[in-house]
């Protein structure tokens, strides 16, 4: 692992239970000082390894992984390659551990190529490319070592007294460490008169019994080799030692994903099975004493179970017979799943729309288990909780700007709710609304409009005209029309929503602040600055009082005020509000969040207007990185930054740098918003101004004419943008007419 000048890839191979993961853990702990660049551990069994790597890079390495480069979208594999290429190498060697790899081909495709990486793979498979990978085949123990391990677990006198039987016992267990550990722990708890001969006989009897078990256990047997079948018999010894309540807890363990889990979750699920605190504590002790669960030193309160143990526990759950908890066998199995699912749903409910960076990190470990419920045990989720599981997953990814991943869960939510609850159920309508929201975030406004109109019709039929939900949908529809540049259609929707919310809620309600903010944003866009400012100030006052001085919603309002003052040319006032918004969102959301990127974009606009071009350029380029990571390549927010950067280069006189950006912004706006959107007019006017400055009058003229026509129709004859464009066109025509004909 310490070879220099090359990436080193080492694979520990061997059967389940031989100690591959334990060896990797021991190596990582003992050689931590050799890897100043950090140690990254991924559970690679049946997981989306590419997504895990990208998410790790975003959360912990603070890398802004782009979704496209050079105008071309990047697939997951290319994004992973980008992560490795941009991983900080100045700190020194990095150890990357991929534990329990089950798909070698896909794993190899994702490995780094930079020579500051050292890769350690554990796998049961033995088909690694020896020209690339150094393979360490971790075979079962040598007979003498197996005997030594058994002796260390039991008692030397006891082993020496029946030395030949002890050797037979080791051989029967296939000299496999996990099996020896299970039997050794079992023996250590028995009185001295329990002979090794008696244990060996019982193991053989148990193996014969296993061979005559139900179909689910037979299927498990078929997947195991001879030594692993020996472990199954040894596991039965441990299982028989557990008291009935501990077995309930053990079966719950089998439902978790093959990832670390918090014992608190087990505790909560066990209580839902009517187990007492005392019984759960006993289960904790027994499972640990029998080596069926491992506590993780580095993560307080977290534990894990071996892959084979998880398989055996899943088999126990599958072969569950009726008990006092439930009369029917299937009912009892469902009880376990329902208890597990209920705990995960409660975690999903805690994921808020404005979750902080710290909260996202804290809930990270629960996400694989939420996904396990969504993919494998959705039938165990109660009807009234069904939507919360998917919404929690969606919010988790939205808060990181991973809108495409959120879209996947919202689509699955809609499908699942429709099948189980039907199209008339309120949660189906809510699922439509959530999907519309993610389409809005993705810039898919037409799809969002279609869904919101559908939601509005369904809500009215279910709730009537006078209901808070109707006001919410009117507000959402107004936002979509505003985004589409349909300002005349957005305003009456905002006003109606505001009127309803004032009737239905008290004056200080957050929902009223939302609509006031949207209305102010509309007036700002229409150039009605004197109408927008008092609304923004009122929203700021309300949100500070309701949410506190340093909340992301407060930052959003500060940001909007900054833009308003920027549009009016009050740059010092704008900068003050913008810097405050940046500070709040940087602290609460982190520098990877799209909302932080919006703050930084607006600050760059102000710097550019103040001719502080160096500061503006740094900010714009940083915003581009963030947005390329979190947004589709044709999203309007990304286009906004491309446009603004091109405009700044134009102001600086850097025409060759400005032109491709101005053209790209115009093309993206047309493709996304259509030919008649006000943003398209803005891009047309900007490109026309660039051509005008270069003396390319014949190219500038038709662009000014198109922009003026759009603004006159959409914003009115007296809007500041319309007036500026009209003056630009008139000056251009005067300049053209003054040019002598040839």
XYZ file of C-alpha atoms in Angstrom:
742
model
C 0.000 0.000 0.000
C 2.995 2.345 0.382
C 4.392 2.116 -3.159
C 5.101 5.555 -4.579
C 4.452 7.175 -7.933
C 1.297 5.203 -8.711
C -2.228 4.512 -7.544
C -2.142 1.331 -5.454
C -5.182 -0.965 -5.438
C -5.264 -3.900 -3.054
C -8.114 -6.397 -2.705
C -8.710 -8.601 0.313
C -10.659 -11.577 -0.987
C -12.166 -14.545 0.779
C -15.390 -16.194 1.874
C -17.896 -14.627 4.261
C -16.804 -14.747 7.886
C -13.081 -15.031 7.201
C -12.337 -11.572 8.624
C -11.896 -9.324 5.576
C -13.655 -6.301 7.037
C -11.958 -6.735 10.415
C -8.553 -6.779 8.714
C -9.423 -3.618 6.755
C -10.583 -1.865 9.951
C -7.425 -2.877 11.813
C -5.216 -1.700 8.952
C -7.021 1.659 8.716
C -6.722 2.262 12.456
C -3.078 1.253 12.791
C -1.922 3.159 9.685
C -4.046 6.298 10.054
C -0.903 8.437 10.244
C 0.158 7.194 6.800
C -2.903 8.842 5.214
C -2.883 12.575 6.062
C -5.268 13.122 3.147
C -7.933 11.147 5.018
C -9.559 7.723 5.116
C -12.861 7.290 3.240
C -14.924 4.171 3.976
C -17.802 3.039 1.730
C -20.111 0.070 2.283
C -20.229 -1.165 -1.302
C -22.526 -4.159 -0.959
C -25.489 -3.845 -3.341
C -25.280 -0.054 -3.209
C -25.137 2.742 -5.720
C -21.443 3.333 -5.139
C -21.209 6.198 -7.640
C -23.946 8.166 -5.879
C -22.324 7.485 -2.485
C -18.949 8.808 -3.685
C -20.495 11.944 -5.186
C -22.519 12.622 -2.044
C -19.434 12.089 0.145
C -17.456 14.519 -2.014
C -20.172 17.152 -1.689
C -20.833 16.792 2.035
C -17.375 16.176 3.435
C -14.888 17.358 0.817
C -16.973 20.433 -0.111
C -16.522 19.660 -3.813
C -19.021 21.122 -6.270
C -19.548 18.188 -8.611
C -20.729 19.478 -12.016
C -23.601 17.882 -13.903
C -22.193 19.044 -17.215
C -18.904 20.264 -18.661
C -18.406 22.094 -21.916
C -22.137 22.017 -22.535
C -22.251 18.208 -22.328
C -24.047 16.412 -19.462
C -21.913 14.178 -17.226
C -23.165 10.705 -16.330
C -22.539 9.401 -12.790
C -19.328 7.635 -13.789
C -17.918 10.868 -15.258
C -18.958 12.815 -12.167
C -17.077 10.310 -9.991
C -14.015 10.693 -12.229
C -14.278 14.457 -11.776
C -14.345 13.938 -7.978
C -11.094 11.977 -8.042
C -9.440 14.535 -10.336
C -10.424 17.427 -8.080
C -9.773 15.713 -4.737
C -7.341 17.754 -2.685
C -3.927 16.124 -3.056
C -1.880 18.662 -1.114
C -2.607 16.904 2.200
C -0.939 13.665 1.095
C -2.057 10.078 0.579
C -5.761 9.183 0.743
C -7.002 5.720 1.736
C -10.212 4.663 0.012
C -11.861 1.534 1.485
C -14.632 -0.202 -0.492
C -16.060 -2.803 1.854
C -17.885 -5.953 0.701
C -17.902 -5.265 -3.041
C -20.422 -7.461 -4.861
C -19.987 -6.103 -8.408
C -16.325 -5.993 -9.388
C -16.898 -4.663 -12.902
C -18.846 -1.571 -11.817
C -16.415 -1.073 -8.930
C -13.350 -1.082 -11.209
C -14.975 1.527 -13.458
C -15.218 3.929 -10.525
C -11.698 3.641 -9.120
C -9.419 6.725 -9.050
C -6.324 6.981 -11.247
C -4.372 9.678 -9.382
C -1.263 8.409 -7.599
C -2.100 9.963 -4.222
C -4.868 7.367 -3.760
C -4.564 3.978 -2.097
C -7.586 1.727 -2.613
C -8.431 -1.199 -0.332
C -11.246 -3.508 -1.467
C -12.874 -6.328 0.490
C -14.882 -8.852 -1.501
C -15.987 -12.476 -1.595
C -15.270 -12.545 -5.322
C -11.998 -13.707 -6.863
C -11.817 -12.304 -10.376
C -9.647 -9.223 -9.928
C -7.281 -8.145 -12.707
C -3.851 -9.105 -11.328
C -2.133 -6.591 -13.634
C -3.972 -3.744 -11.894
C -4.947 -5.106 -8.485
C -2.762 -6.708 -5.856
C -4.916 -9.487 -4.421
C -4.563 -10.777 -0.874
C -6.455 -14.042 -0.635
C -7.579 -14.301 2.962
C -8.110 -18.033 3.335
C -9.473 -19.797 6.377
C -7.110 -20.160 9.317
C -4.405 -22.765 9.428
C -5.423 -25.605 11.790
C -2.950 -24.494 14.472
C -4.172 -20.894 14.257
C -7.806 -21.997 14.415
C -7.004 -24.012 17.535
C -5.190 -20.998 19.017
C -8.223 -18.776 18.399
C -10.568 -21.305 20.000
C -8.229 -21.610 22.995
C -8.145 -17.827 23.456
C -11.945 -17.752 23.527
C -12.564 -20.739 25.814
C -9.893 -21.985 28.200
C -6.551 -23.645 27.537
C -7.087 -26.423 30.090
C -10.461 -27.227 28.607
C -9.007 -27.459 25.109
C -5.983 -29.498 26.177
C -8.253 -31.930 28.006
C -9.996 -32.760 24.688
C -7.314 -31.716 22.233
C -8.303 -34.098 19.433
C -11.975 -33.118 19.715
C -10.966 -29.456 19.702
C -9.104 -30.004 16.424
C -12.144 -31.806 14.958
C -14.363 -28.946 16.107
C -12.126 -26.399 14.339
C -12.110 -28.542 11.198
C -15.881 -29.001 11.288
C -16.264 -25.177 11.411
C -14.023 -24.932 8.360
C -11.332 -23.086 10.352
C -13.461 -19.972 9.753
C -12.926 -17.169 12.326
C -16.577 -16.110 12.554
C -17.742 -19.661 13.268
C -14.989 -20.218 15.832
C -15.864 -16.943 17.511
C -19.570 -17.822 17.775
C -18.866 -21.281 19.194
C -16.066 -20.037 21.449
C -18.290 -17.364 23.002
C -21.039 -19.954 23.439
C -18.654 -22.397 25.148
C -17.177 -19.739 27.410
C -20.611 -19.219 28.957
C -21.118 -22.895 29.755
C -19.904 -24.629 32.951
C -16.658 -26.657 32.794
C -18.548 -29.970 32.681
C -19.789 -29.091 29.187
C -17.421 -31.149 27.056
C -16.204 -30.220 23.584
C -17.485 -33.590 22.421
C -20.985 -32.648 23.497
C -20.729 -29.322 21.624
C -19.490 -30.991 18.434
C -22.300 -33.544 18.533
C -24.874 -30.811 18.980
C -23.411 -28.837 16.094
C -23.670 -31.854 13.814
C -27.235 -32.485 14.979
C -28.073 -28.857 14.288
C -26.604 -29.086 10.787
C -28.772 -32.109 10.047
C -31.742 -30.185 11.380
C -30.916 -27.203 9.180
C -30.916 -29.439 6.106
C -34.562 -30.324 6.788
C -35.732 -26.767 7.413
C -38.378 -24.718 5.608
C -37.903 -23.495 2.009
C -36.528 -20.084 2.958
C -33.749 -21.655 5.018
C -33.024 -24.214 2.304
C -32.597 -21.338 -0.125
C -30.151 -19.714 2.279
C -28.246 -22.999 2.648
C -27.823 -23.195 -1.135
C -26.030 -19.829 -1.190
C -23.450 -20.867 1.431
C -20.316 -22.963 1.108
C -19.451 -25.805 3.502
C -17.655 -23.621 6.043
C -20.449 -21.025 6.020
C -23.007 -23.771 6.640
C -20.959 -24.621 9.695
C -21.391 -21.012 10.811
C -25.140 -21.401 10.346
C -25.127 -24.298 12.800
C -22.927 -22.305 15.193
C -25.281 -19.386 14.856
C -28.149 -21.635 15.918
C -26.275 -22.288 19.151
C -26.151 -18.581 19.861
C -29.766 -18.193 18.776
C -30.965 -20.871 21.198
C -29.166 -19.062 24.016
C -31.097 -15.845 23.442
C -34.214 -15.244 25.468
C -37.462 -14.761 23.485
C -37.514 -10.982 23.778
C -33.916 -10.723 22.559
C -34.919 -12.753 19.504
C -37.554 -10.140 18.707
C -34.879 -7.434 18.774
C -32.535 -9.608 16.654
C -35.193 -9.992 13.979
C -35.598 -6.221 13.897
C -31.862 -5.956 13.193
C -32.304 -7.954 9.999
C -34.533 -5.255 8.497
C -31.914 -2.529 8.500
C -29.838 -1.857 5.401
C -26.269 -3.203 5.356
C -25.045 0.064 6.889
C -24.236 1.326 10.350
C -27.308 2.058 12.476
C -28.061 3.880 15.693
C -29.065 1.649 18.622
C -31.628 4.278 19.538
C -33.556 3.265 16.405
C -33.576 -0.364 17.592
C -34.753 0.816 20.975
C -37.652 2.767 19.440
C -38.693 -0.097 17.165
C -38.537 -2.602 20.059
C -40.797 -0.417 22.165
C -43.329 -0.524 19.340
C -43.327 -4.308 19.820
C -44.313 -3.679 23.467
C -40.891 -4.626 24.820
C -39.878 -2.927 28.076
C -36.732 -0.872 28.647
C -35.376 -3.683 30.790
C -35.983 -6.283 28.068
C -34.309 -4.078 25.457
C -31.275 -3.555 27.688
C -31.041 -7.312 28.190
C -31.232 -7.812 24.420
C -28.457 -5.282 23.935
C -26.220 -7.156 26.380
C -27.004 -10.622 24.992
C -26.489 -9.649 21.344
C -23.161 -8.033 22.168
C -21.987 -10.908 24.391
C -22.778 -13.433 21.652
C -20.933 -11.302 19.054
C -24.084 -10.920 16.973
C -23.690 -7.138 16.965
C -20.580 -4.934 16.939
C -20.363 -1.491 18.495
C -18.466 1.127 16.494
C -15.857 2.947 18.557
C -15.620 5.970 16.258
C -19.385 6.627 16.173
C -20.971 6.802 19.591
C -24.238 4.895 19.824
C -23.792 3.204 16.432
C -23.391 -0.484 15.715
C -23.246 -2.919 12.804
C -23.828 -6.604 12.113
C -21.855 -8.977 9.913
C -23.320 -9.651 6.472
C -23.736 -13.372 7.216
C -25.363 -12.665 10.573
C -27.798 -10.329 8.805
C -28.626 -13.106 6.346
C -29.275 -15.559 9.178
C -31.458 -13.059 11.025
C -33.430 -12.368 7.850
C -33.954 -16.104 7.568
C -35.202 -16.216 11.167
C -37.679 -13.474 10.391
C -38.827 -15.290 7.256
C -39.440 -18.481 9.255
C -41.149 -16.678 12.162
C -43.974 -18.623 13.760
C -46.903 -17.110 15.621
C -46.343 -15.892 19.150
C -47.963 -13.920 21.897
C -47.361 -10.689 19.976
C -49.640 -11.720 17.135
C -51.862 -14.732 16.457
C -50.943 -15.190 12.794
C -47.445 -15.818 11.427
C -47.778 -13.294 8.609
C -49.200 -10.796 11.046
C -46.161 -11.181 13.283
C -43.733 -10.686 10.400
C -45.614 -7.551 9.460
C -45.387 -6.356 13.070
C -41.594 -6.331 12.877
C -41.623 -4.505 9.554
C -44.196 -1.999 10.761
C -42.157 -1.246 13.886
C -39.015 -0.687 11.813
C -40.862 1.373 9.182
C -42.549 3.545 11.817
C -39.190 4.559 13.307
C -37.814 5.469 9.885
C -40.955 7.451 9.046
C -40.509 9.504 12.224
C -36.988 10.377 11.089
C -38.317 11.323 7.648
C -40.863 13.638 9.267
C -38.050 15.537 11.009
C -36.432 16.550 7.707
C -37.583 20.137 7.266
C -37.794 22.262 4.123
C -35.083 24.578 5.440
C -32.773 22.027 7.049
C -29.356 23.321 8.052
C -26.087 21.813 6.873
C -25.528 20.355 10.361
C -28.923 18.649 10.307
C -28.324 17.172 6.853
C -25.050 15.698 8.114
C -26.736 14.351 11.258
C -29.461 12.536 9.318
C -27.093 11.201 6.645
C -26.673 7.784 8.308
C -30.434 7.217 8.394
C -30.941 7.701 4.645
C -29.902 4.145 3.538
C -32.433 2.738 6.025
C -35.172 5.093 4.798
C -34.417 3.897 1.282
C -34.572 0.275 2.489
C -38.123 0.884 3.740
C -39.138 2.674 0.531
C -37.750 -0.096 -1.679
C -38.383 -3.261 0.349
C -40.975 -2.680 3.079
C -43.309 -0.023 1.746
C -46.267 -2.310 2.479
C -45.442 -1.960 6.193
C -45.867 1.821 6.173
C -49.264 2.976 7.401
C -51.517 4.685 4.876
C -51.450 7.933 6.843
C -47.615 7.896 6.875
C -47.023 6.777 3.308
C -46.306 10.214 1.873
C -43.929 11.292 4.682
C -41.284 8.696 3.827
C -40.876 9.900 0.241
C -41.224 13.580 1.141
C -38.451 13.208 3.734
C -36.126 11.658 1.147
C -37.058 14.360 -1.343
C -36.350 17.187 1.111
C -33.018 15.615 2.080
C -31.826 15.821 -1.520
C -33.464 19.198 -2.240
C -31.557 20.786 0.650
C -28.319 19.686 -1.034
C -29.421 20.913 -4.447
C -29.702 17.333 -5.742
C -33.006 18.005 -7.478
C -32.833 15.096 -9.900
C -32.538 12.590 -7.031
C -35.436 14.315 -5.252
C -37.514 14.079 -8.431
C -37.027 10.278 -8.471
C -38.526 9.916 -4.973
C -41.419 12.287 -5.672
C -42.310 10.348 -8.827
C -42.208 7.077 -6.853
C -44.318 8.714 -4.155
C -47.005 9.701 -6.641
C -47.092 6.214 -8.143
C -47.192 4.453 -4.752
C -49.889 6.719 -3.315
C -52.014 6.398 -6.456
C -51.902 2.592 -6.336
C -52.615 2.283 -2.627
C -54.845 5.263 -1.838
C -56.344 6.259 -5.177
C -56.585 9.560 -7.028
C -59.276 10.964 -4.739
C -57.149 10.773 -1.612
C -55.720 14.062 -0.235
C -52.204 12.560 -0.165
C -52.400 11.897 -3.905
C -53.143 15.573 -4.411
C -50.260 16.461 -2.074
C -47.953 14.186 -4.070
C -48.925 15.982 -7.270
C -48.159 19.293 -5.574
C -44.739 18.096 -4.374
C -43.835 16.859 -7.838
C -44.902 20.219 -9.270
C -42.588 21.939 -6.783
C -39.574 19.886 -7.870
C -40.417 20.555 -11.520
C -40.399 24.268 -10.670
C -36.971 23.920 -9.031
C -35.738 22.068 -12.113
C -37.068 24.826 -14.368
C -39.705 22.534 -15.908
C -42.369 25.228 -15.670
C -44.798 23.855 -18.225
C -44.914 20.473 -16.455
C -45.259 22.269 -13.121
C -48.140 24.421 -14.400
C -50.016 21.358 -15.665
C -49.734 19.617 -12.285
C -50.648 22.699 -10.232
C -53.796 23.299 -12.290
C -54.710 19.648 -11.703
C -54.067 20.070 -7.968
C -56.196 23.232 -7.845
C -59.169 21.469 -9.434
C -58.856 18.458 -7.106
C -58.429 20.635 -3.994
C -61.518 22.669 -4.829
C -63.595 19.506 -5.277
C -62.322 18.072 -1.981
C -62.184 21.201 0.190
C -64.328 23.862 -1.424
C -63.276 27.368 -2.447
C -62.467 28.775 1.019
C -59.609 26.738 2.434
C -55.937 27.464 3.313
C -54.798 24.860 0.787
C -56.567 26.732 -2.015
C -54.654 29.884 -1.102
C -51.406 27.906 -1.151
C -52.096 26.513 -4.628
C -53.051 29.949 -5.954
C -49.747 31.250 -4.624
C -47.826 28.351 -6.267
C -49.568 28.960 -9.576
C -48.659 32.625 -9.321
C -44.985 31.692 -8.832
C -45.058 29.519 -11.955
C -46.674 32.252 -14.055
C -44.129 34.719 -12.733
C -41.328 32.310 -13.728
C -42.888 31.984 -17.175
C -42.930 35.791 -17.504
C -46.739 35.901 -17.376
C -46.778 38.799 -14.914
C -50.306 39.930 -15.715
C -51.602 36.468 -14.819
C -49.452 36.153 -11.696
C -50.568 39.366 -9.927
C -54.306 38.562 -9.479
C -53.388 35.098 -8.173
C -51.050 36.606 -5.565
C -53.647 39.198 -4.548
C -56.367 36.560 -4.202
C -54.088 34.268 -2.196
C -53.106 37.188 0.062
C -56.728 38.161 0.630
C -57.659 34.574 1.543
C -54.693 34.114 3.864
C -55.440 37.346 5.705
C -58.995 36.106 6.236
C -57.955 32.625 7.327
C -54.831 33.386 9.381
C -53.696 35.969 11.857
C -51.703 38.889 10.461
C -48.312 37.504 11.606
C -48.637 34.098 9.948
C -45.642 32.846 7.861
C -47.965 32.076 4.926
C -48.901 35.761 4.681
C -45.199 36.643 4.581
C -44.691 34.198 1.687
C -47.358 35.817 -0.486
C -46.264 39.345 0.414
C -42.722 38.404 -0.618
C -43.887 36.998 -3.953
C -45.998 40.066 -4.645
C -43.046 42.344 -3.866
C -40.842 40.295 -6.198
C -43.405 40.771 -8.968
C -43.595 44.525 -8.415
C -39.787 44.718 -8.445
C -39.736 42.921 -11.812
C -42.399 45.300 -13.133
C -40.324 48.310 -12.065
C -42.848 49.296 -9.372
C -40.105 49.856 -6.831
C -42.057 52.135 -4.486
C -44.720 49.432 -4.169
C -42.235 46.604 -3.712
C -40.065 48.167 -0.979
C -42.675 48.487 1.839
C -43.809 44.903 1.188
C -40.242 43.564 1.473
C -39.620 45.562 4.653
C -42.826 44.224 6.171
C -41.846 40.644 5.269
C -38.388 41.172 6.784
C -39.883 42.468 10.021
C -42.364 39.558 10.197
C -39.789 36.855 9.512
C -37.315 38.236 12.034
C -40.054 38.249 14.657
C -41.365 34.756 13.809
C -38.153 32.932 12.869
C -35.359 34.910 14.499
C -32.712 37.269 13.131
C -30.503 34.614 11.468
C -32.904 32.278 9.632
C -32.507 31.268 5.936
C -35.941 32.785 5.205
C -34.665 36.066 6.627
C -31.638 35.730 4.339
C -33.968 35.267 1.367
C -35.781 38.512 2.190
C -32.510 40.394 2.704
C -31.400 39.091 -0.674
C -34.584 40.317 -2.345
C -34.179 43.764 -0.771
C -30.600 43.875 -2.009
C -31.816 43.199 -5.568
C -34.471 45.913 -5.274
C -31.871 48.504 -4.241
C -29.534 47.242 -6.989
C -32.252 47.820 -9.595
C -32.653 51.379 -8.260
C -28.895 52.035 -8.368
C -28.569 52.208 -4.552
C -25.498 49.982 -4.558
C -24.133 50.674 -1.073
C -27.500 49.857 0.485
C -27.777 46.773 -1.731
C -24.312 45.535 -0.751
C -25.121 45.787 2.972
C -28.217 43.588 2.677
C -26.523 41.177 0.270
C -23.527 40.560 2.544
C -25.858 39.858 5.462
C -27.771 37.272 3.389
C -24.517 35.600 2.296
C -23.349 35.373 5.913
C -26.580 33.730 7.134
C -26.855 31.166 4.329
C -23.160 30.287 4.448
C -23.534 29.427 8.133
C -26.848 27.562 7.984
C -26.877 26.017 4.507
C -23.230 25.717 3.543
C -21.420 26.853 0.417
C -22.801 24.065 -1.792
C -26.457 25.051 -1.471
C -28.285 26.677 -4.445
C -29.705 29.380 -2.134
C -26.182 30.365 -1.130
C -25.273 30.478 -4.841
C -28.179 32.879 -5.430
C -26.902 35.147 -2.643
C -23.412 35.119 -4.123
C -24.763 35.777 -7.637
C -26.596 38.890 -6.458
C -23.561 40.139 -4.561
C -21.533 39.723 -7.756
C -24.124 41.808 -9.635
C -23.635 44.606 -7.120
C -19.822 44.403 -7.347
C -20.075 44.528 -11.129
C -22.282 47.633 -10.968
C -19.704 49.227 -8.650
C -16.990 48.359 -11.208
C -15.324 46.025 -8.690
C -14.804 43.559 -11.500
C -12.157 41.370 -9.875
C -14.403 40.588 -6.883
C -17.415 40.147 -9.140
C -15.645 37.704 -11.471
C -14.457 35.500 -8.587
C -18.008 35.366 -7.208
C -19.620 34.678 -10.594
C -17.216 31.825 -11.366
C -17.837 30.324 -7.908
C -21.597 30.547 -8.493
C -21.173 28.786 -11.839
C -19.422 25.876 -10.115
C -22.161 25.504 -7.507
C -25.012 25.743 -10.000
C -23.420 23.316 -12.439
C -23.339 20.775 -9.612
C -26.917 21.176 -8.441
C -28.926 22.273 -11.483
C -29.657 20.882 -14.959
C -27.433 22.402 -17.647
C -30.376 24.379 -19.087
C -31.792 25.710 -15.794
C -32.727 29.394 -15.840
C -30.740 30.139 -12.651
C -27.605 28.842 -14.335
C -28.482 30.879 -17.413
C -28.819 33.986 -15.221
C -25.189 33.667 -14.122
C -23.936 32.974 -17.655
C -25.793 36.099 -18.778
C -24.496 38.236 -15.894
C -20.893 37.144 -16.448
C -21.178 37.931 -20.174
C -22.674 41.330 -19.382
C -19.850 42.127 -16.984
C -17.195 41.201 -19.566
C -19.014 43.478 -22.008
C -18.828 46.358 -19.497
C -15.117 45.639 -19.009
C -14.521 45.803 -22.759
C -13.569 42.107 -22.929
C -15.735 41.533 -25.987
C -14.220 38.218 -27.094
C -14.923 36.727 -23.642
C -18.380 38.297 -23.478
C -19.832 37.254 -26.837
C -19.969 33.428 -26.412
C -21.527 33.834 -22.965
C -24.143 36.314 -24.235
C -25.049 34.027 -27.145
C -25.241 30.974 -24.877
C -27.496 32.777 -22.396
C -29.844 33.838 -25.197
C -30.043 30.310 -26.633
C -30.688 28.767 -23.208
C -33.385 31.328 -22.388
C -35.173 30.700 -25.685
C -35.043 26.924 -25.272
C -36.259 27.015 -21.692
C -38.701 29.941 -21.621
C -39.838 30.435 -25.210
C -39.263 33.347 -27.590
C -41.570 35.843 -25.838
C -40.316 35.726 -22.237
C -39.005 38.950 -20.612
C -35.721 37.164 -19.794
C -35.275 36.469 -23.505
C -35.714 40.206 -24.153
C -33.031 40.910 -21.533
C -30.604 38.558 -23.301
C -31.481 40.028 -26.706
C -30.846 43.555 -25.449
C -27.557 42.529 -23.843
C -26.237 40.912 -27.022
C -27.421 43.883 -29.080
C -25.535 46.263 -26.760
C -22.390 44.166 -27.227
C -22.670 44.334 -31.022
C -23.421 48.048 -30.814
C -20.227 48.684 -28.812
C -18.248 46.782 -31.433
C -19.780 48.813 -34.268
C -21.687 45.789 -35.583
C -24.831 47.855 -36.092
C -26.605 45.679 -38.625
C -26.406 42.728 -36.193
C -27.520 44.816 -33.215
C -30.588 46.434 -34.818
C -32.899 43.365 -35.168
C -32.005 42.246 -31.627
C -33.000 45.629 -30.151
C -36.264 45.527 -32.145
C -37.135 42.024 -30.857
C -36.317 42.932 -27.256
C -38.365 46.140 -27.394
C -41.393 44.329 -28.790
C -41.347 41.707 -26.015
C -40.919 44.257 -23.223
C -43.655 46.535 -24.547
C -46.090 43.607 -24.549
C -45.000 41.957 -21.280
C -43.858 44.917 -19.125
C -45.606 47.904 -20.646
C -44.482 51.017 -22.522
C -43.087 52.792 -19.451
C -41.153 49.993 -17.712
C -37.481 50.953 -17.092
C -36.290 48.066 -19.288
C -38.634 49.138 -22.109
C -37.469 52.741 -21.891
C -33.776 51.753 -21.907
C -34.234 49.443 -24.890
C -36.202 52.093 -26.801
C -33.432 54.634 -26.194
C -30.812 52.076 -27.274
C -32.663 51.471 -30.516
C -33.186 55.175 -31.220
C -29.502 55.938 -30.607
C -28.508 53.065 -32.861
C -30.812 54.229 -35.672
C -29.448 57.763 -35.343
C -25.901 56.430 -35.514
C -26.711 54.343 -38.604
C -28.360 57.298 -40.345
C -25.311 59.478 -39.684
C -22.986 57.048 -41.412
C -22.193 58.348 -44.936
C -23.450 56.053 -47.685
C -20.850 54.594 -49.995
